[in-house]
């Protein structure tokens, strides 16, 4: 059994979606990051940077933090969404999500959605970068069905919950035809619907 320590955020949703996709049994422990629960000594023992998500795989007695590392671990354990022959390609897009797409869209959320009017520089900067990310992902998806090729992989699972915040981004997902096609294709997967609503059963990926 897997224990998932998480919160209802894009990084949190990646792992619940993956667990649903591979059909592993899991239980969720909520970490209230808006109230500082991530800084408690008990949690820091399993997450040295005080961040969700974290999993404990009780069967193998392993604790893993960092969403990319967790996705790779679960893909290796299940043998799914991480084709051995395509790993370099999958890793590229997964690392791009972890190091670029997620952090930049996350800053856009901070300036544009949570704190509008506080910093024109911050708002403009991350709006511009976020638009660029939409354009770049759209270009990648003009060449292949999914981000790393013709198959749905952990790079798609990692990126999807970030694009699912498109209403906060105010960029207009619909303008990006390939990204929209990809988003709709993933939105209709049963495991994605289930994993997406892991903390709020009424939540579903918003329509473009
Ligand atoms: N690189 C990390 C980022 C995780 C992350 O930023 N988690 C956020 C929530 S989405 C968090 O726990 N923030 C609490 C904090 O930093 O205090 C990963 O991919 O797992």
Coordinates of N, CA and C and ligand atoms in Angstrom, one line a residue:
X1 N 0.8 -1.2 0.0 CA 0.0 0.0 0.0 C 0.9 1.3 0.0
X2 N 0.4 2.2 -0.8 CA 1.1 3.5 -0.9 C 0.4 4.6 0.0
X3 N 1.2 5.3 0.8 CA 0.6 6.4 1.5 C 1.1 7.7 0.8
X4 N 0.1 8.5 0.4 CA 0.4 9.7 -0.3 C 0.2 10.9 0.6
X5 N 1.2 11.7 0.8 CA 1.1 12.9 1.6 C 1.0 14.1 0.6
X6 N -0.1 14.8 0.7 CA -0.3 15.7 -0.5 C -1.2 16.8 -0.1
X7 N -1.5 17.7 -1.1 CA -2.4 18.8 -1.0 C -3.0 19.0 -2.3
X8 N -4.1 19.7 -2.4 CA -4.9 19.8 -3.6 C -4.3 20.9 -4.6
X9 N -3.1 20.5 -5.1 CA -2.4 21.5 -6.0 C -2.0 20.7 -7.2
X10 N -1.5 21.3 -8.3 CA -1.0 20.6 -9.5 C 0.0 19.5 -9.1
X11 N 1.0 19.9 -8.3 CA 2.0 18.9 -7.9 C 1.4 17.7 -7.2
X12 N 0.4 18.0 -6.4 CA -0.3 16.9 -5.6 C -1.1 16.0 -6.6
X13 N -1.8 16.7 -7.5 CA -2.6 15.9 -8.4 C -1.9 15.0 -9.3
X14 N -0.7 15.4 -9.7 CA 0.1 14.5 -10.6 C 0.2 13.1 -10.0
X15 N 0.4 13.0 -8.7 CA 0.7 11.7 -8.1 C -0.6 10.9 -7.9
X16 N -1.7 11.6 -7.6 CA -3.0 10.8 -7.4 C -3.4 10.3 -8.8
X17 N -3.2 11.1 -9.8 CA -3.5 10.7 -11.2 C -2.7 9.5 -11.6
X18 N -1.4 9.5 -11.3 CA -0.5 8.4 -11.6 C -1.0 7.1 -10.9
X19 N -1.3 7.3 -9.6 CA -1.7 6.1 -8.8 C -3.0 5.5 -9.3
X20 N -3.9 6.4 -9.8 CA -5.1 5.9 -10.4 C -4.8 5.2 -11.7
X21 N -3.9 5.8 -12.5 CA -3.6 5.2 -13.8 C -3.0 3.8 -13.7
X22 N -2.2 3.6 -12.6 CA -1.5 2.3 -12.5 C -2.3 1.4 -11.6
X23 N -3.4 1.9 -11.1 CA -4.3 1.1 -10.2 C -3.6 0.5 -9.0
X24 N -2.8 1.4 -8.3 CA -2.2 0.9 -7.1 C -3.1 1.4 -5.9
X25 N -3.2 0.6 -4.9 CA -3.9 1.0 -3.7 C -3.2 2.1 -3.0
X26 N -3.9 3.2 -2.6 CA -3.2 4.2 -1.8 C -4.2 4.9 -0.9
X27 N -3.5 5.5 0.1 CA -4.3 6.3 1.1 C -3.7 7.7 1.1
X28 N -4.6 8.7 1.2 CA -4.1 10.1 1.2 C -4.0 10.7 2.6
X29 N -2.9 11.3 2.9 CA -2.8 12.1 4.1 C -2.6 13.5 3.7
X30 N -3.6 14.4 4.1 CA -3.5 15.8 3.7 C -2.5 16.6 4.5
X31 N -1.7 17.3 3.8 CA -0.8 18.2 4.5 C -1.3 19.6 4.2
X32 N -1.6 20.4 5.3 CA -2.2 21.7 5.1 C -1.1 22.7 4.9
X33 N -0.7 22.9 3.6 CA 0.5 23.8 3.4 C 0.1 25.3 3.6
X34 N -1.1 25.6 3.6 CA -1.5 27.0 3.8 C -1.4 27.4 5.3
X35 N -1.3 26.3 6.1 CA -1.2 26.5 7.6 C 0.2 26.1 8.1
X36 N 1.1 25.9 7.2 CA 2.5 25.6 7.7 C 2.7 24.1 8.2
X37 N 1.8 23.2 7.9 CA 2.0 21.9 8.3 C 3.2 21.2 7.7
X38 N 3.7 21.7 6.6 CA 4.8 21.1 5.9 C 6.1 21.4 6.7
X39 N 6.1 22.3 7.6 CA 7.3 22.6 8.4 C 7.4 21.8 9.7
X40 N 6.4 21.0 10.0 CA 6.5 20.3 11.2 C 7.6 19.2 11.1
X41 N 8.3 19.0 12.3 CA 9.4 18.1 12.3 C 9.1 16.7 11.8
X42 N 7.9 16.3 12.1 CA 7.5 14.9 11.7 C 7.5 14.8 10.2
X43 N 6.9 15.9 9.5 CA 6.8 15.9 8.0 C 8.2 16.1 7.4
X44 N 9.1 16.9 8.0 CA 10.4 17.2 7.5 C 11.3 15.9 7.5
X45 N 10.9 14.9 8.3 CA 11.7 13.7 8.3 C 11.5 12.9 7.0
X46 N 10.3 13.1 6.3 CA 10.1 12.5 5.0 C 10.2 13.4 3.9
X47 N 10.3 14.7 4.1 CA 10.4 15.7 3.1 C 11.3 16.9 3.5
X48 N 12.6 16.7 3.2 CA 13.6 17.7 3.8 C 13.4 19.1 3.3
X49 N 12.7 19.3 2.1 CA 12.5 20.6 1.6 C 11.1 21.1 2.0
X50 N 10.4 20.4 2.9 CA 9.1 20.8 3.3 C 8.1 21.0 2.2
X51 N 8.1 20.0 1.3 CA 7.1 20.2 0.2 C 6.3 18.9 0.0
X52 N 5.1 19.1 -0.5 CA 4.3 17.9 -1.0 C 4.6 17.8 -2.5
X53 N 4.5 16.7 -3.1 CA 4.0 15.4 -2.6 C 5.2 14.5 -2.1
X54 N 4.8 13.6 -1.2 CA 5.7 12.5 -0.8 C 4.9 11.2 -0.8
X55 N 5.6 10.1 -1.1 CA 4.9 8.8 -0.9 C 5.8 8.0 0.0
X56 N 5.1 7.1 0.8 CA 5.7 6.0 1.5 C 5.1 4.7 0.8
X57 N 6.0 3.9 0.3 CA 5.6 2.6 -0.3 C 5.9 1.6 0.8
X58 N 4.8 1.3 1.5 CA 5.0 0.4 2.7 C 5.4 -1.0 2.4
X59 N 5.1 -1.4 1.2 CA 5.5 -2.8 0.7 C 7.0 -2.9 0.6
X60 N 7.6 -1.8 0.0 CA 9.0 -1.9 -0.2 C 9.8 -1.1 0.8
X61 N 9.1 -0.5 1.8 CA 9.7 0.3 2.8 C 10.5 1.4 2.2
X62 N 10.0 2.2 1.3 CA 10.7 3.3 0.7 C 9.9 4.6 0.8
X63 N 10.6 5.7 1.1 CA 10.0 7.0 1.1 C 10.6 7.8 0.0
X64 N 9.7 8.4 -0.8 CA 10.2 9.2 -2.0 C 9.5 10.6 -2.0
X65 N 10.3 11.6 -2.1 CA 9.8 13.0 -2.3 C 10.3 13.5 -3.7
X66 N 9.8 14.6 -4.1 CA 10.0 15.2 -5.5 C 9.1 14.5 -6.5
X67 N 8.1 15.3 -7.0 CA 7.1 14.6 -7.9 C 7.7 13.9 -9.1
X68 N 8.8 14.4 -9.7 CA 9.3 13.7 -10.8 C 9.9 12.4 -10.4
X69 N 10.6 12.4 -9.3 CA 11.2 11.1 -8.8 C 10.1 10.1 -8.4
X70 N 9.0 10.6 -7.9 CA 7.9 9.8 -7.5 C 7.2 9.2 -8.8
X71 N 7.1 10.0 -9.8 CA 6.5 9.5 -11.1 C 7.4 8.4 -11.7
X72 N 8.7 8.6 -11.7 CA 9.6 7.6 -12.2 C 9.5 6.3 -11.4
X73 N 9.5 6.5 -10.1 CA 9.5 5.3 -9.2 C 8.2 4.5 -9.5
X74 N 7.1 5.2 -9.5 CA 5.8 4.5 -9.8 C 5.7 3.9 -11.2
X75 N 6.3 4.5 -12.1 CA 6.4 4.0 -13.5 C 7.2 2.7 -13.5
X76 N 8.3 2.8 -12.8 CA 9.2 1.6 -12.8 C 8.5 0.4 -12.0
X77 N 7.9 0.8 -11.0 CA 7.2 -0.3 -10.2 C 6.1 -1.0 -11.0
X78 N 5.4 -0.1 -11.8 CA 4.2 -0.7 -12.5 C 4.5 -1.1 -13.9
X79 N 5.6 -0.6 -14.4 CA 6.0 -1.0 -15.8 C 5.1 -0.2 -16.8
X80 N 4.5 0.9 -16.4 CA 3.6 1.7 -17.2 C 4.1 3.1 -17.5
X81 N 3.7 3.6 -18.6 CA 3.9 5.1 -19.0 C 5.4 5.5 -19.0
X82 N 6.3 4.6 -19.2 CA 7.7 4.9 -19.1 C 8.5 3.9 -20.0
X83 N 8.1 3.8 -21.2 CA 8.7 2.8 -22.1 C 10.3 2.9 -22.1
X84 N 10.9 1.8 -21.9 CA 12.4 1.7 -21.8 C 13.1 2.3 -23.0
X85 N 12.5 2.1 -24.2 CA 13.2 2.6 -25.4 C 13.0 4.1 -25.6
X86 N 12.1 4.7 -24.8 CA 11.8 6.1 -25.0 C 12.2 7.0 -23.8
X87 N 13.0 6.4 -22.9 CA 13.2 7.1 -21.6 C 13.9 8.5 -21.7
X88 N 14.8 8.6 -22.7 CA 15.5 9.9 -22.8 C 14.5 10.9 -23.2
X89 N 13.6 10.6 -24.2 CA 12.6 11.6 -24.6 C 11.6 11.9 -23.5
X90 N 11.2 10.9 -22.8 CA 10.2 11.1 -21.7 C 10.9 11.9 -20.6
X91 N 12.2 11.6 -20.3 CA 12.9 12.4 -19.2 C 13.0 13.9 -19.6
X92 N 13.3 14.1 -20.9 CA 13.4 15.5 -21.3 C 12.2 16.3 -21.0
X93 N 11.0 15.8 -21.4 CA 9.7 16.6 -21.2 C 9.3 16.6 -19.7
X94 N 9.7 15.5 -19.0 CA 9.4 15.5 -17.5 C 10.2 16.5 -16.8
X95 N 11.5 16.6 -17.1 CA 12.4 17.5 -16.5 C 12.0 19.0 -16.9
X96 N 11.6 19.2 -18.1 CA 11.1 20.5 -18.5 C 9.9 20.9 -17.7
X97 N 9.1 20.0 -17.4 CA 7.9 20.3 -16.5 C 8.4 20.6 -15.1
X98 N 9.2 19.8 -14.6 CA 9.7 20.0 -13.2 C 10.5 21.3 -13.0
X99 N 11.4 21.6 -14.0 CA 12.3 22.7 -13.8 C 11.8 24.0 -14.5
X100 N 10.8 23.9 -15.3 CA 10.4 25.1 -16.1 C 8.8 25.3 -16.0
X101 N 8.1 24.4 -16.6 CA 6.6 24.6 -16.8 C 6.0 24.9 -15.4
X102 N 6.2 24.0 -14.5 CA 5.6 24.1 -13.1 C 6.0 25.3 -12.4
X103 N 7.4 25.5 -12.2 CA 7.8 26.7 -11.4 C 7.3 28.0 -12.1
X104 N 7.4 28.1 -13.4 CA 7.0 29.4 -14.0 C 5.4 29.6 -13.9
X105 N 4.7 28.6 -14.2 CA 3.2 28.8 -14.1 C 2.9 29.0 -12.6
X106 N 3.6 28.4 -11.7 CA 3.4 28.6 -10.3 C 3.6 30.0 -9.9
X107 N 4.6 30.7 -10.5 CA 4.9 32.1 -10.2 C 3.8 33.0 -10.8
X108 N 3.3 32.6 -12.0 CA 2.2 33.3 -12.6 C 0.9 33.2 -11.6
X109 N 0.7 32.0 -11.0 CA -0.4 31.9 -10.1 C -0.2 32.9 -8.9
X110 N 1.0 33.0 -8.4 CA 1.3 33.9 -7.3 C 1.0 35.4 -7.6
X111 N 1.5 35.8 -8.8 CA 1.4 37.2 -9.1 C 0.0 37.6 -9.7
X112 N -0.5 36.7 -10.6 CA -1.7 37.1 -11.4 C -2.9 36.7 -10.6
X113 N -2.9 35.5 -10.0 CA -4.2 35.0 -9.4 C -4.3 35.4 -7.9
X114 N -3.2 35.1 -7.2 CA -3.3 35.3 -5.7 C -3.1 36.8 -5.3
X115 N -2.1 37.4 -6.0 CA -1.7 38.8 -5.5 C -1.7 39.8 -6.6
X116 N -2.8 40.0 -7.4 CA -2.8 41.0 -8.4 C -2.7 42.4 -7.8
X117 N -2.0 43.2 -8.6 CA -1.8 44.6 -8.2 C -0.6 44.8 -7.3
X118 N 0.1 43.8 -6.8 CA 1.2 44.0 -5.9 C 2.5 44.3 -6.6
X119 N 2.7 43.7 -7.8 CA 3.9 43.9 -8.5 C 3.7 43.8 -10.0
X120 N 3.7 45.0 -10.7 CA 3.5 45.0 -12.1 C 4.6 44.2 -12.8
X121 N 5.8 44.4 -12.3 CA 6.9 43.6 -12.9 C 6.7 42.1 -12.9
X122 N 6.4 41.6 -11.7 CA 6.1 40.2 -11.5 C 5.0 39.7 -12.3
X123 N 3.9 40.5 -12.4 CA 2.7 40.1 -13.1 C 3.1 40.0 -14.6
X124 N 3.7 41.0 -15.1 CA 4.1 41.1 -16.6 C 5.0 39.9 -16.9
X125 N 6.1 39.8 -16.1 CA 7.1 38.8 -16.4 C 6.5 37.4 -16.5
X126 N 5.7 37.0 -15.5 CA 5.3 35.6 -15.5 C 4.1 35.4 -16.4
X127 N 3.3 36.5 -16.7 CA 2.3 36.3 -17.8 C 3.0 36.0 -19.1
X128 N 4.0 36.8 -19.4 CA 4.7 36.6 -20.7 C 5.4 35.2 -20.8
X129 N 6.0 34.8 -19.7 CA 6.6 33.5 -19.7 C 5.6 32.4 -19.8
X130 N 4.4 32.6 -19.2 CA 3.4 31.5 -19.2 C 2.8 31.4 -20.7
X131 N 2.6 32.6 -21.3 CA 2.1 32.5 -22.7 C 3.2 31.8 -23.6
X132 N 4.4 32.1 -23.3 CA 5.5 31.4 -24.1 C 5.4 29.9 -23.9
X133 N 5.2 29.5 -22.7 CA 5.1 28.0 -22.3 C 3.9 27.4 -23.1
X134 N 2.8 28.1 -23.1 CA 1.6 27.6 -23.9 C 2.0 27.4 -25.4
X135 N 2.7 28.4 -25.9 CA 3.1 28.4 -27.3 C 4.1 27.2 -27.6
X136 N 5.0 27.1 -26.6 CA 6.1 26.0 -26.8 C 5.5 24.6 -26.7
X137 N 4.6 24.5 -25.7 CA 3.9 23.1 -25.6 C 3.1 22.8 -26.8
X138 N 2.4 23.9 -27.3 CA 1.6 23.7 -28.5 C 2.5 23.3 -29.7
X139 N 3.7 23.9 -29.8 CA 4.6 23.5 -30.9 C 5.0 22.0 -30.7
X140 N 5.4 21.6 -29.5 CA 5.8 20.2 -29.3 C 4.6 19.3 -29.7
X141 N 3.4 19.7 -29.3 CA 2.3 18.8 -29.6 C 1.8 18.9 -31.0
X142 N 2.4 19.8 -31.8 CA 2.1 19.8 -33.2 C 2.8 18.7 -34.0
X143 N 3.8 18.2 -33.3 CA 4.7 17.2 -33.9 C 4.4 15.8 -33.4
X144 N 3.7 15.7 -32.3 CA 3.4 14.3 -31.8 C 2.1 14.4 -31.0
X145 N 1.5 13.2 -30.9 CA 0.2 13.1 -30.2 C 0.3 13.5 -28.7
X146 N 1.3 13.0 -28.1 CA 1.6 13.3 -26.6 C 2.9 14.0 -26.5
X147 N 3.3 14.5 -25.3 CA 4.5 15.3 -25.2 C 5.8 14.6 -25.6
X148 N 5.9 13.3 -25.3 CA 7.1 12.6 -25.6 C 7.0 11.7 -26.8
X149 N 6.0 11.8 -27.6 CA 5.8 10.9 -28.7 C 4.4 10.5 -28.9
X150 N 4.2 9.3 -29.4 CA 2.8 8.9 -29.7 C 2.1 8.2 -28.5
X151 N 2.8 8.0 -27.4 CA 2.2 7.4 -26.3 C 2.1 8.3 -25.1
X152 N 1.0 8.1 -24.3 CA 0.8 8.8 -23.1 C 1.8 8.4 -22.0
X153 N 2.5 9.3 -21.4 CA 3.6 8.9 -20.5 C 3.6 9.8 -19.2
X154 N 4.5 9.5 -18.4 CA 4.6 10.3 -17.1 C 4.9 11.8 -17.4
X155 N 5.4 12.1 -18.6 CA 5.6 13.6 -18.9 C 4.3 14.2 -19.1
X156 N 3.3 13.5 -19.7 CA 2.0 14.1 -19.8 C 1.3 14.2 -18.4
X157 N 1.5 13.1 -17.7 CA 0.8 13.1 -16.3 C 1.4 14.3 -15.5
X158 N 2.7 14.6 -15.6 CA 3.3 15.7 -14.8 C 2.8 17.0 -15.3
X159 N 2.6 17.2 -16.6 CA 2.2 18.5 -17.1 C 0.7 18.8 -17.1
X160 N -0.1 17.8 -17.2 CA -1.5 18.0 -17.3 C -2.1 18.9 -16.2
X161 N -1.8 18.6 -14.9 CA -2.5 19.4 -13.8 C -2.1 20.8 -13.9
X162 N -1.0 21.2 -14.5 CA -0.6 22.6 -14.6 C -1.5 23.3 -15.6
X163 N -1.7 22.6 -16.8 CA -2.5 23.2 -17.8 C -4.0 23.2 -17.4
X164 N -4.3 22.3 -16.5 CA -5.7 22.3 -15.9 C -6.0 23.5 -15.1
X165 N -5.0 24.3 -14.8 CA -5.2 25.6 -14.1 C -5.4 26.7 -15.1
X166 N -5.8 26.4 -16.3 CA -5.8 27.4 -17.4 C -6.7 28.6 -17.1
X167 N -7.8 28.3 -16.3 CA -8.7 29.5 -16.0 C -7.9 30.6 -15.2
X168 N -7.0 30.1 -14.4 CA -6.2 31.1 -13.6 C -5.2 31.8 -14.5
X169 N -4.9 31.2 -15.6 CA -3.8 31.8 -16.4 C -4.2 32.9 -17.3
X170 N -5.6 32.9 -17.6 CA -6.1 34.0 -18.5 C -5.4 34.1 -19.8
X171 N -4.9 33.0 -20.3 CA -4.2 33.1 -21.6 C -5.1 32.7 -22.8
X172 N -6.1 31.8 -22.5 CA -7.0 31.4 -23.5 C -6.5 30.1 -24.1
X173 N -6.7 29.0 -23.4 CA -6.2 27.7 -23.9 C -6.7 27.4 -25.3
X174 N -8.0 27.8 -25.6 CA -8.6 27.4 -26.9 C -7.8 27.9 -28.1
X175 N -7.0 29.0 -27.8 CA -6.2 29.6 -29.0 C -5.1 28.6 -29.4
X176 N -4.8 27.7 -28.5 CA -3.6 26.8 -28.8 C -4.2 25.4 -29.1
X177 N -4.4 25.2 -30.5 CA -5.1 24.0 -31.0 C -4.6 22.7 -30.5
X178 N -3.2 22.6 -30.6 CA -2.6 21.3 -30.3 C -2.7 21.0 -28.8
X179 N -2.4 22.0 -28.0 CA -2.4 21.9 -26.6 C -3.9 21.6 -26.1
X180 N -4.9 22.2 -26.8 CA -6.3 21.9 -26.4 C -6.6 20.5 -26.8
X181 N -6.2 20.0 -27.9 CA -6.5 18.7 -28.3 C -5.9 17.7 -27.3
X182 N -4.7 17.9 -26.9 CA -4.0 17.1 -25.9 C -4.7 17.1 -24.6
X183 N -5.1 18.3 -24.2 CA -5.7 18.5 -22.9 C -7.1 17.8 -22.8
X184 N -7.9 17.9 -23.9 CA -9.2 17.2 -23.9 C -9.0 15.7 -23.9
X185 N -8.0 15.2 -24.7 CA -7.8 13.8 -24.7 C -7.5 13.2 -23.3
X186 N -6.6 13.9 -22.6 CA -6.2 13.5 -21.3 C -7.4 13.7 -20.3
X187 N -8.1 14.8 -20.4 CA -9.2 15.0 -19.5 C -10.3 13.9 -19.4
X188 N -10.4 13.2 -20.6 CA -11.5 12.3 -20.6 C -11.1 10.9 -20.0
X189 N -9.9 10.7 -19.7 CA -9.4 9.4 -19.1 C -10.1 9.3 -17.7
X190 N -10.6 8.1 -17.4 CA -11.2 7.8 -16.1 C -10.3 8.0 -15.0
X191 N -9.0 7.5 -15.1 CA -8.1 7.6 -14.0 C -7.7 9.1 -13.8
X192 N -7.7 9.9 -14.8 CA -7.4 11.3 -14.6 C -8.5 12.0 -13.9
X193 N -9.8 11.7 -14.3 CA -10.9 12.2 -13.5 C -10.9 11.9 -12.1
X194 N -10.6 10.6 -11.8 CA -10.5 10.2 -10.4 C -9.4 10.8 -9.6
X195 N -8.2 10.8 -10.2 CA -7.0 11.3 -9.5 C -7.1 12.8 -9.3
X196 N -7.8 13.5 -10.3 CA -7.9 15.0 -10.2 C -8.8 15.4 -9.0
X197 N -9.8 14.5 -8.7 CA -10.7 14.9 -7.7 C -10.4 14.2 -6.3
X198 N -9.1 13.8 -6.2 CA -8.7 13.1 -5.0 C -9.0 13.8 -3.6
X199 N -9.1 15.1 -3.7 CA -9.3 15.8 -2.4 C -10.6 16.5 -2.4
X200 N -11.3 16.6 -3.6 CA -12.5 17.2 -3.7 C -13.3 16.5 -4.8
X201 N -14.3 15.7 -4.3 CA -15.0 14.8 -5.3 C -15.8 15.6 -6.3
X202 N -16.0 16.9 -6.1 CA -16.8 17.7 -7.1 C -15.9 18.3 -8.1
X203 N -14.6 18.1 -8.0 CA -13.7 18.9 -8.9 C -13.4 18.0 -10.2
X204 N -13.4 18.7 -11.3 CA -13.0 18.0 -12.6 C -12.2 19.0 -13.4
X205 N -11.4 18.5 -14.4 CA -10.6 19.4 -15.2 C -11.5 20.4 -15.9
X206 N -11.3 21.7 -15.7 CA -12.2 22.7 -16.4 C -12.1 22.7 -17.9
X207 N -13.2 22.9 -18.5 CA -13.2 22.9 -20.0 C -12.4 24.0 -20.6
X208 N -11.8 23.8 -21.8 CA -11.0 24.9 -22.4 C -11.9 26.2 -22.7
Ligands
LIG1 N1 9.9 20.3 -7.1 C1 8.8 19.9 -6.2 C2 7.9 21.0 -6.0 C3 6.8 20.7 -5.0 C4 6.1 21.9 -4.5 O1 6.4 23.1 -4.9 N2 5.1 21.7 -3.7 C5 4.4 22.8 -3.1 C6 2.9 22.6 -3.3 S1 2.5 22.5 -5.0 C7 4.6 22.9 -1.6 O2 4.7 21.9 -0.9 N3 4.8 24.1 -1.1 C8 5.0 24.3 0.3 C9 6.2 25.1 0.7 O3 7.1 25.2 -0.2 O4 6.3 25.6 1.8 C10 8.1 18.7 -6.8 O5 8.0 18.6 -8.0 O6 7.7 17.8 -6.0

